[in-house]
Structure formats: C-alpha cells, structure tokens
Amino acid sequence: MEGGLPQCAQYQSSAETNGSCVYKFAGGFPSIDEVNRLCPMAGEWERECRHAWVSGRMNASSGVDTQTLLEVCGENIDCTFELLDFRPSTDVLEQIALCTKYTGDYGRDCTGHAMQRWWHSKPDADDTKRVAQTPTAFPDRVGYYIAVNVACGKTGSCEGDPRMQTVCEKAADNFQRNPDRCPPQEKRPLHPNVRPQDLIPKTGHNQGQAPQKPKRPPQRPPQ
C-alpha cells in the first residue's frame, strides 16, 4: 500500500472525490500506521476516514483496545460517542469519566446511557452510595438514575454530592407519587424484525462502488 490507494487513483484530480474514495476503503486499512498515513490523504474527509476504521473494530474481539480506538477517533466526537456507547466500561464511574473527557457536547447523552445501563444492572445500596458521592459534570443525568434506583428499585438513598442529591430528591419524590413513571429495569428486546447485525455501522468496508460526488462530512457541534 505504498503511496496512495490504487483504487482511488482515478479520482486524484478532485480532492473531494478522492477524499470520499479513501474514506470508503478505510475499513480495510490493515494497521493504525496505515490509518495515520492514508487518512490524511482524504483531506476534509480525514475525520470520517478515521471514524470508519474505528467503526469496524468496535467489537471487543477486534483485538484493539478502547484507548487506542479513542486516540484514532481524535477530536471526532461522533466517533468517540459511538465507540463508548458500543463498548462501555463495566464500571459506571469510569464510563462517565470517559464520556466527560472524550465526547464533548454528547457528554450528557453518553452519561445518561451509562446510568441507564447501571440501573439495568440492579445496583445495590453500596454501589448507589459510591455513585451518589462522586461529583460529576452531569448531575442531572446521574441524580435522575440514582432517584430511579432509590424510589423505583427501593435501594439506597439520595445522600451524596449536593448537586446530585438535590436532583435525586426531587425526582425520587415524583416517582414515589407517580410510580407508573418508573422506567423499566430490564432491557427492552430489539424489534423482532431487527437483527443485531443490522445495527453495525456500514461505513468503512473494504469493498465498495465508485464514489458518488460527496456531501461535506458532518461537522462537530459547536463547543
């Protein structure tokens, strides 16, 4: 794979089309060194090129660790959010720390998903206390799910970080008065017509047709 991609040679006269072509083949790049060499050739599509390579390696069986994939994503928060949501840490506090550090404007959503998984795990009183006492950048999301565990799961208390405790106590009171608003503690199954493989990102495959005139790649939300 010396030089550029031979599959994209015919598009080198157009930076946009050549960049789109490199992006389309990114999933087949054999190593991080090749990602770092070839994705810059995609120009304005470099972020999406890196995202495509990471998307094909999100499964834990890929042999690439999470930290390495986060580094390949770089500042592309669509990439980091998708990765952390697909491959979450088993420790909710570690997951929240990763969400806060790497997902930018998606940090609140990433944290909310982490806490939802925590609720599904049926946390005990000790873990509820551990989470409640740990300050976070998103006390609304964390405090809400602590309240869910306290009021709906009948486990633990809201006592902890003052900001989260305030959120928790208000939400817990609402759940106690309206128990029908409690979210389910079990994960809901996929729609019967949806297969898990249908949810795997389709970008970055190493096979593809000649690229069409591309749209500009999506940009990161403003900080």
Coordinates of C-alpha atoms in Angstrom, one line a residue:
M1 CA 0.0 0.0 0.0
E2 CA 2.9 2.3 -0.8
G3 CA 1.8 5.8 -1.9
G4 CA -1.9 6.4 -2.2
L5 CA -4.8 4.0 -2.7
P6 CA -4.7 2.5 -6.2
Q7 CA -8.5 2.1 -6.0
C8 CA -8.7 5.9 -5.8
A9 CA -6.0 6.9 -8.4
Q10 CA -8.6 7.8 -11.0
Y11 CA -10.1 10.4 -8.6
Q12 CA -6.9 12.3 -7.7
S13 CA -7.8 15.2 -9.8
S14 CA -10.7 16.0 -7.5
A15 CA -9.7 16.5 -3.8
E16 CA -13.3 16.0 -2.7
T17 CA -14.0 12.8 -4.7
N18 CA -10.6 11.4 -3.9
G19 CA -11.2 12.1 -0.2
S20 CA -14.5 10.3 -0.3
C21 CA -12.9 7.3 -2.0
V22 CA -10.2 7.0 0.6
Y23 CA -12.9 7.2 3.3
K24 CA -14.9 4.4 1.6
F25 CA -11.9 2.0 1.8
A26 CA -10.8 3.0 5.3
G27 CA -12.3 -0.1 7.0
G28 CA -9.8 -2.3 5.1
F29 CA -6.6 -0.4 6.3
P30 CA -4.6 -3.2 8.0
S31 CA -3.0 -1.1 10.8
I32 CA -3.0 2.1 12.7
D33 CA 0.2 3.1 10.9
E34 CA -1.7 2.9 7.6
V35 CA -4.7 4.8 9.1
N36 CA -2.3 7.6 10.1
R37 CA -0.6 7.5 6.7
L38 CA -3.7 7.2 4.4
C39 CA -6.5 9.1 6.2
P40 CA -4.7 12.5 5.9
M41 CA -4.8 11.9 2.1
A42 CA -8.7 12.1 2.5
G43 CA -8.4 15.8 3.2
E44 CA -11.6 17.1 4.6
W45 CA -12.8 13.5 4.9
E46 CA -10.0 12.6 7.3
R47 CA -12.2 12.6 10.4
E48 CA -14.7 10.3 8.7
C49 CA -11.9 8.1 7.4
R50 CA -10.7 7.5 11.0
H51 CA -14.3 7.0 12.2
A52 CA -14.8 4.4 9.5
W53 CA -11.7 2.4 10.6
V54 CA -12.8 2.6 14.3
S55 CA -16.4 1.5 13.4
G56 CA -15.1 -1.8 12.0
R57 CA -13.2 -2.5 15.2
M58 CA -15.7 -1.6 18.0
N59 CA -16.4 -5.2 18.9
A60 CA -14.1 -6.2 21.8
S61 CA -13.0 -9.2 19.8
S62 CA -11.3 -6.9 17.3
G63 CA -8.1 -7.0 19.4
V64 CA -7.8 -3.2 19.5
D65 CA -8.2 -1.7 23.0
T66 CA -10.6 1.2 23.7
Q67 CA -7.9 3.7 24.5
T68 CA -6.2 3.1 21.2
L69 CA -9.5 3.5 19.3
L70 CA -10.3 6.7 21.2
E71 CA -6.9 8.0 20.0
V72 CA -7.7 7.1 16.4
C73 CA -11.0 8.9 16.7
G74 CA -9.1 12.1 17.8
E75 CA -11.5 15.1 18.1
N76 CA -14.3 13.4 16.2
I77 CA -16.9 13.2 18.9
D78 CA -19.3 11.3 16.7
C79 CA -16.7 8.6 16.7
T80 CA -15.8 8.7 20.4
F81 CA -19.5 8.7 21.4
E82 CA -20.4 5.8 19.2
L83 CA -17.3 3.8 20.4
L84 CA -18.0 4.4 24.1
D85 CA -21.7 3.6 23.7
F86 CA -20.9 0.4 21.8
R87 CA -18.1 -0.7 24.1
P88 CA -18.9 0.7 27.6
S89 CA -16.7 0.3 30.6
T90 CA -18.1 -2.2 33.2
D91 CA -17.6 0.5 35.9
V92 CA -20.2 3.2 35.5
L93 CA -17.9 5.9 37.1
E94 CA -15.1 5.0 34.7
Q95 CA -17.6 5.2 31.8
I96 CA -18.8 8.6 33.0
A97 CA -15.2 9.9 33.2
L98 CA -14.6 8.7 29.6
C99 CA -17.8 10.3 28.5
T100 CA -16.8 13.6 30.1
K101 CA -13.3 13.6 28.7
Y102 CA -13.9 12.4 25.1
T103 CA -17.5 13.1 23.9
G104 CA -17.8 16.8 24.1
D105 CA -21.3 18.1 23.6
Y106 CA -22.5 14.5 23.7
G107 CA -21.3 14.0 27.3
R108 CA -24.7 14.4 28.8
D109 CA -26.2 11.8 26.5
C110 CA -23.2 9.4 27.0
T111 CA -23.6 9.8 30.8
G112 CA -27.3 9.2 30.6
H113 CA -26.7 6.0 28.7
A114 CA -24.1 4.9 31.2
M115 CA -26.5 5.4 34.1
Q116 CA -29.3 3.6 32.3
R117 CA -27.1 0.6 31.9
W118 CA -26.2 0.9 35.6
W119 CA -29.9 0.9 36.5
H120 CA -30.4 -2.2 34.3
S121 CA -27.6 -3.9 36.3
K122 CA -29.7 -3.8 39.5
P123 CA -27.1 -1.9 41.6
D124 CA -27.1 -2.5 45.4
A125 CA -27.1 0.1 48.2
D126 CA -23.3 0.2 48.4
D127 CA -22.8 1.0 44.7
T128 CA -25.6 3.5 44.8
K129 CA -23.8 5.3 47.6
R130 CA -20.5 5.1 45.7
V131 CA -22.1 6.8 42.6
A132 CA -24.1 9.3 44.7
Q133 CA -21.0 10.5 46.4
T134 CA -18.9 11.1 43.3
P135 CA -19.1 14.6 41.7
T136 CA -19.9 14.7 38.0
A137 CA -20.2 17.2 35.3
F138 CA -23.7 16.0 34.6
P139 CA -25.5 15.8 38.0
D140 CA -28.9 15.9 36.3
R141 CA -28.4 12.6 34.5
V142 CA -26.7 10.8 37.4
G143 CA -29.0 12.2 40.0
Y144 CA -32.1 11.1 38.0
Y145 CA -31.0 7.5 37.8
I146 CA -30.0 7.4 41.5
A147 CA -33.5 8.5 42.1
V148 CA -34.9 5.8 39.9
N149 CA -32.9 3.2 41.9
V150 CA -34.0 4.7 45.3
A151 CA -37.7 5.3 44.5
C152 CA -38.4 2.6 41.9
G153 CA -35.8 0.0 42.9
K154 CA -36.2 0.6 46.7
T155 CA -32.4 0.6 47.0
G156 CA -30.1 3.1 48.6
S157 CA -30.6 6.8 49.2
C158 CA -30.1 10.1 47.5
E159 CA -27.5 11.2 50.1
G160 CA -24.2 12.3 48.4
D161 CA -22.9 15.1 46.2
P162 CA -25.1 18.1 47.0
R163 CA -25.9 18.9 43.4
M164 CA -26.9 15.3 42.6
Q165 CA -28.7 14.9 45.9
T166 CA -31.0 17.9 45.0
V167 CA -31.9 16.4 41.7
C168 CA -32.3 13.0 43.1
E169 CA -34.6 14.0 45.9
K170 CA -36.9 15.9 43.6
A171 CA -37.0 13.1 41.1
A172 CA -37.5 10.4 43.8
D173 CA -40.4 12.3 45.2
N174 CA -42.0 12.4 41.8
F175 CA -41.6 8.7 41.3
Q176 CA -43.0 7.9 44.7
R177 CA -46.1 9.9 43.9
N178 CA -46.3 8.6 40.3
P179 CA -44.8 5.0 40.3
D180 CA -46.1 4.4 36.8
R181 CA -43.4 6.8 35.6
C182 CA -40.7 4.5 36.8
P183 CA -38.6 3.3 33.8
P184 CA -38.3 -0.5 33.2
Q185 CA -35.3 -2.1 34.9
E186 CA -35.0 -4.8 32.2
K187 CA -33.6 -4.0 28.8
R188 CA -36.3 -4.0 26.2
P189 CA -35.7 -6.5 23.4
L190 CA -35.0 -5.4 19.8
H191 CA -37.9 -5.2 17.5
P192 CA -38.5 -8.8 16.2
N193 CA -37.7 -7.7 12.7
V194 CA -34.3 -6.1 13.6
R195 CA -31.2 -8.3 13.8
P196 CA -28.2 -7.2 15.9
Q197 CA -26.0 -7.2 12.8
D198 CA -28.4 -4.6 11.3
L199 CA -27.1 -2.1 13.9
I200 CA -23.4 -2.5 12.9
P201 CA -22.2 0.7 11.1
K202 CA -22.0 0.1 7.4
T203 CA -19.2 2.7 6.7
G204 CA -15.6 1.8 6.1
H205 CA -16.0 -1.6 4.3
N206 CA -13.0 -2.5 2.2
Q207 CA -15.3 -3.1 -0.8
G208 CA -17.4 -0.5 -2.5
Q209 CA -18.5 1.1 -5.7
A210 CA -17.0 4.1 -7.3
P211 CA -17.8 7.1 -5.0
Q212 CA -20.5 9.5 -6.0
K213 CA -20.0 13.2 -5.7
P214 CA -19.8 13.5 -1.9
K215 CA -21.5 15.9 0.5
R216 CA -19.3 17.6 3.1
P217 CA -18.7 15.4 6.1
P218 CA -20.7 16.2 9.2
Q219 CA -19.1 18.7 11.5
R220 CA -18.7 18.6 15.2
P221 CA -21.3 20.5 17.2
P222 CA -20.0 23.9 18.5
Q223 CA -18.2 23.7 21.8

